[in-house]
Amino acid sequence: MIIMAPILLILLGVTEILQADLLPDEKISLLPPVNFTIKVTGLAQVLLHWEPNPDQEQRNVNLEYQVKINAPKEDDYETRITESNCVTILHQGFSASVRTILQNDHSFLASSWVSAQVHAPPGSPGTSVVNLTCTTNTTADNYSHLRPYQVSLHCTWLVGTDAPEDTQYFLYYRYGSWTEECKEYSKDILERNIACWFPRTFIHSRGRDWLVVLVNGSSKHTAIKPFDQLFALHTIDQINPPLNVTAEIEGTRLSIQWEKPVSAFPIHCFDYEVKIHNTRNGYLQIEKMMTNAFISIIDDLSKYDVQVRAAVSSMCREAGLWSEWSQPIYVGNDEQKPLRKWFLFVLMATICLILLILSLICRICHLWTKLFPPIPEPKSNIKDFFVTPNYEGNPDLAG
């Protein structure tokens, strides 16, 4: 134990020295970055760039940077590099700040902030589009082996409330590094563009990048303010209905099967809802499934219409929209079975025949009069009571 004590003291001293080297000196002065710039590099995309302060005292420490987005939506994060890409709407302008930081589990040091901004684009208030909505849809491309599925894009909007009548709008989208301008527009009665259709795009339906849509415009009377918007694909992707829905009845057993929708997602990436409607009593049954088959016990004397719809499962991406219901499939028969109809017919005929036979028997055997004899009329002696006797004509009585 006496020999071990000096060794422990030496190890403790070395540990303290190493910790002193690793911990930042609380007296160190952190200087803010320099040459902080914000550059627009694409639709709704900016590059933030700065440089370390050349007067910053160099120590055996790793400096970091804290970035704070001030507008249009507040956010902050940390990074070790001196630039950062940011996807954000720009029609309201953009501003950000950055500072140097030094931190560990025991302390936190930070320099002052430096800031930069991108001004909002010019334009008269009330001239930009409103209610911009977009949807995507996937179709099969049998002519391309590299991309067997194509994604279309459809966007609609309303004209700005203060936009002049000669205003014309133009739409662009960006997905990843691809940017395209719309070529197919729908117009209102004043020939102003109010909708756009891309039958084929560079959008990947299984991708996770933001879809950026920008609508700007022009007019001879005033500057039209542009408008941009970010869309997450899972919130606008209109899934196709399931394919080849079939339904058949065996006794009281209803079997329904279908195939996955046209989609780049594999078969295990779908949830389904099955809707069974009893047309005779109006009963509606909806069941959620993870497979492409369903069996139900039913009333075999009713008629049913069956529909199925699909949605991409949360196992493969964030929850999104349900597809439209498939076309209804009609099965069963709400008419009564032939045997039952014949039974009712025979029963009614038998009852009528029995009544007819009984009626004939009653007439032949005069049982009717015997069972219900006529009631005789009562004999009246009132006239005899009022008759006066005539004695004059009778000599015996006269004497």
Coordinates of C-alpha atoms in Angstrom, one line a residue:
M1 CA 0.0 0.0 0.0
I2 CA 2.9 2.4 0.8
I3 CA 4.4 1.7 -2.7
M4 CA 1.0 2.2 -4.4
A5 CA 0.3 5.6 -2.9
P6 CA 3.0 7.6 -4.9
I7 CA 1.9 5.9 -8.1
L8 CA -1.7 6.9 -7.5
L9 CA -0.7 10.5 -6.8
I10 CA 1.4 10.6 -10.0
L11 CA -1.6 9.2 -12.1
L12 CA -3.9 11.8 -10.5
G13 CA -1.5 14.6 -11.4
V14 CA -1.3 13.4 -15.0
T15 CA -5.1 13.3 -15.2
E16 CA -5.4 16.8 -13.9
I17 CA -2.9 18.1 -16.5
L18 CA -4.7 16.3 -19.4
Q19 CA -8.0 17.7 -18.3
A20 CA -6.5 21.2 -18.0
D21 CA -5.3 20.8 -21.6
L22 CA -8.6 19.5 -22.8
L23 CA -10.8 22.0 -21.1
P24 CA -11.1 25.5 -22.6
D25 CA -9.4 28.3 -20.8
E26 CA -12.2 30.4 -19.3
K27 CA -10.1 33.5 -20.0
I28 CA -10.0 32.7 -23.8
S29 CA -11.7 35.4 -25.9
L30 CA -13.9 34.1 -28.8
L31 CA -14.1 36.4 -31.8
P32 CA -17.1 36.3 -34.2
P33 CA -16.7 35.0 -37.8
V34 CA -16.0 37.3 -40.6
N35 CA -17.2 37.8 -44.2
F36 CA -20.6 36.3 -43.5
T37 CA -22.7 36.2 -46.7
I38 CA -26.0 34.7 -47.8
K39 CA -26.3 33.8 -51.5
V40 CA -29.4 32.6 -53.3
T41 CA -28.4 29.4 -55.2
G42 CA -31.7 28.2 -56.5
L43 CA -35.5 28.4 -56.0
A44 CA -36.1 28.7 -52.2
Q45 CA -32.4 27.8 -51.5
V46 CA -29.6 29.8 -50.0
L47 CA -26.0 29.2 -49.1
L48 CA -24.7 30.7 -45.9
H49 CA -20.9 31.2 -45.9
W50 CA -18.5 32.7 -43.4
E51 CA -14.8 32.6 -42.4
P52 CA -13.0 32.1 -39.1
N53 CA -11.8 35.3 -37.6
P54 CA -8.1 35.7 -38.5
D55 CA -7.4 37.3 -35.1
Q56 CA -8.8 34.4 -33.2
E57 CA -6.2 33.1 -30.8
Q58 CA -5.3 29.5 -31.8
R59 CA -5.4 26.9 -29.0
N60 CA -5.6 23.2 -29.0
V61 CA -9.4 23.3 -29.1
N62 CA -12.0 22.7 -31.8
L63 CA -14.1 25.7 -32.5
E64 CA -17.7 25.3 -33.6
Y65 CA -20.4 27.7 -35.0
Q66 CA -23.9 28.3 -34.0
V67 CA -26.3 29.3 -36.9
K68 CA -29.6 31.0 -36.1
I69 CA -32.3 31.6 -38.7
N70 CA -34.2 34.7 -37.8
A71 CA -36.7 34.9 -40.7
P72 CA -39.0 33.8 -42.2
K73 CA -39.1 30.9 -39.7
E74 CA -36.9 30.8 -36.6
D75 CA -34.4 27.9 -36.3
D76 CA -30.9 27.2 -34.9
Y77 CA -28.3 24.5 -35.2
E78 CA -24.6 23.9 -34.8
T79 CA -21.9 23.0 -37.3
R80 CA -18.1 22.6 -37.5
I81 CA -17.8 23.8 -41.1
T82 CA -18.0 27.4 -42.4
E83 CA -21.0 27.1 -44.7
S84 CA -24.5 25.8 -44.6
N85 CA -27.2 25.2 -47.2
C86 CA -30.8 26.1 -46.3
V87 CA -34.1 25.4 -48.1
T88 CA -36.6 28.1 -47.2
I89 CA -39.2 30.3 -48.8
L90 CA -37.8 33.6 -49.9
H91 CA -40.8 35.8 -50.9
Q92 CA -40.8 37.2 -47.4
G93 CA -37.0 37.7 -47.3
F94 CA -34.4 35.8 -45.3
S95 CA -32.1 36.7 -42.5
A96 CA -29.6 34.7 -40.3
S97 CA -26.9 35.1 -37.8
V98 CA -23.8 33.1 -36.9
R99 CA -21.3 33.1 -34.0
T100 CA -18.3 31.2 -32.8
I101 CA -18.8 28.8 -29.8
L102 CA -16.6 26.6 -27.7
Q103 CA -18.3 24.1 -25.4
N104 CA -17.9 20.9 -23.5
D105 CA -19.7 19.2 -20.6
H106 CA -18.5 21.8 -18.1
S107 CA -18.6 25.1 -19.9
F108 CA -19.9 27.1 -22.8
L109 CA -18.2 30.1 -24.5
A110 CA -19.6 32.1 -27.4
S111 CA -18.7 35.2 -29.4
S112 CA -21.0 38.0 -30.4
W113 CA -23.4 37.4 -33.4
V114 CA -22.8 38.6 -37.0
S115 CA -25.8 38.8 -39.3
A116 CA -26.8 39.0 -42.9
Q117 CA -30.0 39.0 -44.9
V118 CA -31.7 38.7 -48.3
H119 CA -34.4 41.3 -48.9
A120 CA -37.8 40.3 -50.0
P121 CA -38.3 40.6 -53.8
P122 CA -40.1 43.7 -55.0
G123 CA -43.8 43.7 -55.9
S124 CA -47.0 45.4 -55.1
P125 CA -49.0 44.0 -52.1
G126 CA -52.0 41.8 -53.0
T127 CA -50.6 40.9 -56.5
S128 CA -49.1 37.5 -55.7
V129 CA -51.1 34.3 -56.2
V130 CA -53.1 32.9 -53.3
N131 CA -54.2 29.4 -52.3
L132 CA -51.4 27.7 -54.2
T133 CA -52.0 23.9 -54.0
C134 CA -50.2 21.1 -55.8
T135 CA -50.6 17.3 -56.1
T136 CA -48.4 14.6 -57.6
N137 CA -49.4 11.3 -59.1
T138 CA -47.4 8.2 -60.3
T139 CA -47.9 6.5 -63.6
A140 CA -46.2 3.5 -65.1
D141 CA -43.7 4.2 -67.9
N142 CA -43.5 1.0 -70.0
Y143 CA -40.9 2.6 -72.4
S144 CA -38.2 3.3 -69.8
H145 CA -36.3 0.7 -67.9
L146 CA -34.2 3.2 -66.0
R147 CA -37.3 4.9 -64.6
P148 CA -40.3 2.6 -64.8
Y149 CA -42.5 5.1 -63.0
Q150 CA -43.2 8.7 -63.9
V151 CA -44.5 11.4 -61.6
S152 CA -46.8 14.1 -62.8
L153 CA -47.4 17.5 -61.1
H154 CA -50.6 19.5 -61.1
C155 CA -50.8 23.0 -59.4
T156 CA -53.6 25.5 -59.1
W157 CA -53.9 29.0 -57.6
L158 CA -56.1 32.0 -57.4
V159 CA -55.3 35.4 -58.8
G160 CA -54.2 38.1 -56.3
T161 CA -56.9 40.3 -55.0
D162 CA -55.2 43.5 -56.2
A163 CA -53.6 42.0 -59.4
P164 CA -54.4 44.0 -62.6
E165 CA -56.5 42.3 -65.2
D166 CA -53.5 42.0 -67.6
T167 CA -51.5 40.1 -65.0
Q168 CA -49.9 36.9 -66.2
Y169 CA -48.4 34.3 -63.9
F170 CA -45.7 31.8 -64.5
L171 CA -44.8 28.7 -62.5
Y172 CA -41.5 26.9 -61.8
Y173 CA -40.7 23.9 -59.7
R174 CA -37.4 22.6 -58.2
Y175 CA -36.8 19.1 -56.9
G176 CA -33.2 18.4 -55.9
S177 CA -31.0 20.0 -58.5
W178 CA -33.7 20.0 -61.2
T179 CA -35.6 23.1 -62.1
E180 CA -38.4 23.3 -64.7
E181 CA -40.8 25.9 -66.1
C182 CA -44.4 25.1 -66.8
K183 CA -45.4 24.7 -70.4
E184 CA -49.1 23.7 -70.0
Y185 CA -51.4 26.2 -68.4
S186 CA -55.1 26.5 -67.7
K187 CA -56.6 30.0 -68.0
D188 CA -59.5 32.0 -66.6
I189 CA -62.0 34.1 -68.6
L190 CA -59.4 36.9 -68.7
E191 CA -56.8 34.5 -70.2
R192 CA -54.7 34.6 -67.0
N193 CA -52.9 31.4 -66.0
I194 CA -54.5 29.8 -63.0
A195 CA -53.3 26.2 -63.2
C196 CA -50.3 24.2 -64.4
W197 CA -49.7 20.6 -65.5
F198 CA -46.5 18.7 -65.8
P199 CA -47.2 15.3 -67.3
R200 CA -43.6 14.2 -66.6
T201 CA -41.2 15.6 -64.0
F202 CA -37.9 14.8 -62.3
I203 CA -39.6 14.2 -59.0
H204 CA -38.9 10.9 -57.3
S205 CA -42.1 9.6 -55.6
R206 CA -40.0 7.8 -53.0
G207 CA -37.7 10.7 -52.4
R208 CA -37.5 12.8 -49.3
D209 CA -36.4 16.2 -50.7
W210 CA -38.6 19.2 -50.5
L211 CA -40.6 20.2 -53.6
V212 CA -40.3 23.9 -54.2
V213 CA -42.9 25.8 -56.3
L214 CA -42.5 29.4 -57.4
V215 CA -45.1 31.5 -59.1
N216 CA -44.1 35.0 -60.4
G217 CA -45.9 37.3 -62.7
S218 CA -45.8 40.4 -64.9
S219 CA -48.1 43.3 -65.7
K220 CA -47.9 46.6 -67.6
H221 CA -49.3 48.5 -64.7
T222 CA -47.4 47.3 -61.6
A223 CA -44.8 44.9 -60.4
I224 CA -46.2 41.5 -59.5
K225 CA -44.9 40.1 -56.2
P226 CA -43.6 36.5 -56.5
F227 CA -44.7 33.7 -54.2
D228 CA -42.9 30.4 -53.3
Q229 CA -44.0 27.5 -51.3
L230 CA -42.4 24.2 -50.0
F231 CA -44.3 20.9 -50.2
A232 CA -43.4 17.6 -48.5
L233 CA -44.1 14.9 -51.0
H234 CA -46.0 12.7 -48.6
T235 CA -48.6 15.4 -48.1
I236 CA -49.4 16.0 -51.8
D237 CA -48.8 12.6 -53.4
Q238 CA -52.2 11.3 -54.7
I239 CA -51.9 7.5 -54.4
N240 CA -53.5 5.4 -57.2
P241 CA -56.4 3.1 -56.2
P242 CA -55.6 -0.7 -55.9
L243 CA -55.7 -2.7 -59.1
N244 CA -57.8 -5.7 -60.2
V245 CA -60.2 -5.8 -57.3
T246 CA -62.2 -9.0 -57.3
A247 CA -64.9 -10.3 -55.0
E248 CA -66.8 -13.6 -54.9
I249 CA -69.3 -15.3 -52.6
E250 CA -69.4 -18.9 -51.5
G251 CA -72.3 -19.5 -49.3
T252 CA -72.0 -16.9 -46.5
R253 CA -68.3 -16.3 -47.2
L254 CA -67.2 -13.2 -49.1
S255 CA -63.6 -13.2 -50.5
I256 CA -62.0 -10.0 -51.7
Q257 CA -58.6 -9.7 -53.4
W258 CA -56.7 -6.9 -55.1
E259 CA -53.2 -5.9 -56.3
K260 CA -51.0 -3.0 -55.1
P261 CA -51.5 0.4 -56.8
V262 CA -49.3 1.7 -59.6
S263 CA -46.4 3.0 -57.5
A264 CA -42.6 3.0 -57.1
F265 CA -43.2 1.7 -53.5
P266 CA -43.0 -2.2 -53.1
I267 CA -46.0 -4.3 -52.1
H268 CA -45.2 -4.3 -48.3
C269 CA -45.3 -0.5 -48.2
F270 CA -49.1 -0.2 -48.4
D271 CA -52.1 -0.1 -46.0
Y272 CA -55.6 -0.8 -47.3
E273 CA -59.1 -0.1 -46.4
V274 CA -61.9 -2.4 -47.5
K275 CA -65.5 -1.0 -47.7
I276 CA -68.4 -3.4 -47.9
H277 CA -71.9 -2.0 -48.4
N278 CA -75.1 -4.0 -47.9
T279 CA -77.5 -2.5 -50.5
R280 CA -80.5 -4.2 -48.9
N281 CA -80.3 -2.8 -45.4
G282 CA -77.7 0.0 -45.9
Y283 CA -75.2 -1.5 -43.4
L284 CA -71.6 -0.3 -44.1
Q285 CA -68.5 -2.2 -43.0
I286 CA -64.9 -0.7 -43.3
E287 CA -61.9 -2.7 -42.4
K288 CA -58.2 -1.7 -42.4
M289 CA -55.8 -4.2 -43.8
M290 CA -52.0 -4.7 -44.3
T291 CA -52.4 -7.5 -46.8
N292 CA -54.1 -7.6 -50.2
A293 CA -56.9 -10.0 -49.3
F294 CA -59.9 -10.0 -47.0
I295 CA -62.6 -12.5 -46.0
S296 CA -65.9 -11.6 -44.4
I297 CA -69.0 -13.6 -43.3
I298 CA -72.2 -12.1 -44.8
D299 CA -75.9 -12.6 -45.3
D300 CA -76.2 -14.6 -48.5
L301 CA -79.7 -13.1 -49.3
S302 CA -78.3 -9.6 -49.8
K303 CA -76.5 -7.7 -52.5
Y304 CA -73.2 -6.0 -51.8
D305 CA -70.9 -3.4 -53.4
V306 CA -67.2 -3.7 -52.5
Q307 CA -64.4 -1.0 -52.8
V308 CA -60.8 -0.8 -51.7
R309 CA -58.4 2.1 -51.3
A310 CA -54.7 2.4 -50.4
A311 CA -52.1 4.6 -48.6
V312 CA -48.4 4.3 -48.2
S313 CA -47.5 2.8 -44.8
S314 CA -45.7 4.7 -42.2
M315 CA -43.0 2.0 -42.3
C316 CA -41.9 3.3 -45.7
R317 CA -42.5 7.1 -45.3
E318 CA -44.5 9.6 -43.3
A319 CA -48.2 9.1 -43.3
G320 CA -49.9 10.8 -46.3
L321 CA -53.1 10.8 -48.4
W322 CA -55.4 7.9 -49.0
S323 CA -56.2 7.0 -52.6
E324 CA -59.6 7.3 -54.1
W325 CA -61.8 4.3 -53.7
S326 CA -61.7 1.7 -56.4
Q327 CA -64.6 1.3 -58.7
P328 CA -67.4 -0.6 -56.9
I329 CA -67.7 -4.4 -57.5
Y330 CA -71.2 -5.8 -57.1
V331 CA -71.8 -9.3 -55.7
G332 CA -74.7 -11.2 -54.3
N333 CA -78.4 -11.0 -55.0
D334 CA -81.0 -9.2 -53.0
E335 CA -83.9 -11.2 -54.6
Q336 CA -85.5 -14.1 -52.8
K337 CA -84.4 -17.5 -53.8
P338 CA -86.5 -19.5 -56.3
L339 CA -87.3 -22.3 -53.9
R340 CA -88.7 -19.9 -51.4
K341 CA -90.8 -18.1 -54.0
W342 CA -92.2 -21.5 -55.2
F343 CA -93.0 -22.5 -51.6
L344 CA -95.0 -19.3 -51.0
F345 CA -96.8 -19.8 -54.3
V346 CA -97.8 -23.4 -53.5
L347 CA -98.8 -22.4 -50.0
M348 CA -101.2 -19.7 -51.2
A349 CA -102.6 -22.0 -53.9
T350 CA -103.2 -24.7 -51.4
I351 CA -105.0 -22.4 -49.0
C352 CA -107.3 -21.1 -51.8
L353 CA -108.0 -24.7 -53.0
I354 CA -109.0 -25.8 -49.4
L355 CA -111.4 -22.8 -49.0
L356 CA -112.9 -23.5 -52.4
I357 CA -113.5 -27.2 -51.5
L358 CA -115.1 -26.4 -48.2
S359 CA -117.4 -23.9 -49.9
L360 CA -118.5 -26.6 -52.4
I361 CA -119.1 -29.1 -49.6
C362 CA -121.2 -26.7 -47.7
R363 CA -123.4 -26.0 -50.7
I364 CA -123.9 -29.6 -51.6
C365 CA -124.8 -30.9 -48.2
H366 CA -127.0 -27.9 -47.3
L367 CA -124.9 -27.6 -44.2
W368 CA -125.1 -23.9 -44.4
T369 CA -128.8 -23.8 -43.8
K370 CA -128.6 -26.5 -41.1
L371 CA -125.9 -24.7 -39.3
F372 CA -127.5 -21.3 -39.7
P373 CA -131.3 -21.8 -40.0
P374 CA -133.5 -18.8 -40.9
I375 CA -135.1 -17.1 -37.9
P376 CA -139.0 -17.4 -38.2
E377 CA -141.1 -14.2 -38.1
P378 CA -143.3 -13.8 -34.9
K379 CA -147.1 -14.4 -35.2
S380 CA -149.2 -11.3 -34.5
N381 CA -152.9 -11.5 -32.9
I382 CA -153.3 -7.8 -32.7
K383 CA -155.9 -7.7 -35.5
D384 CA -158.1 -10.3 -33.8
F385 CA -158.1 -8.2 -30.7
F386 CA -159.7 -5.3 -32.5
V387 CA -162.4 -7.3 -34.5
T388 CA -166.0 -6.6 -33.3
P389 CA -168.4 -9.7 -33.2
N390 CA -171.4 -9.5 -35.7
Y391 CA -174.4 -11.1 -34.0
E392 CA -177.1 -9.9 -36.4
G393 CA -176.4 -12.5 -39.0
N394 CA -176.6 -15.4 -36.6
P395 CA -180.2 -16.5 -35.6
D396 CA -179.0 -18.7 -32.8
L397 CA -177.3 -15.8 -31.2
A398 CA -180.2 -13.4 -31.8
G399 CA -182.7 -15.6 -29.9

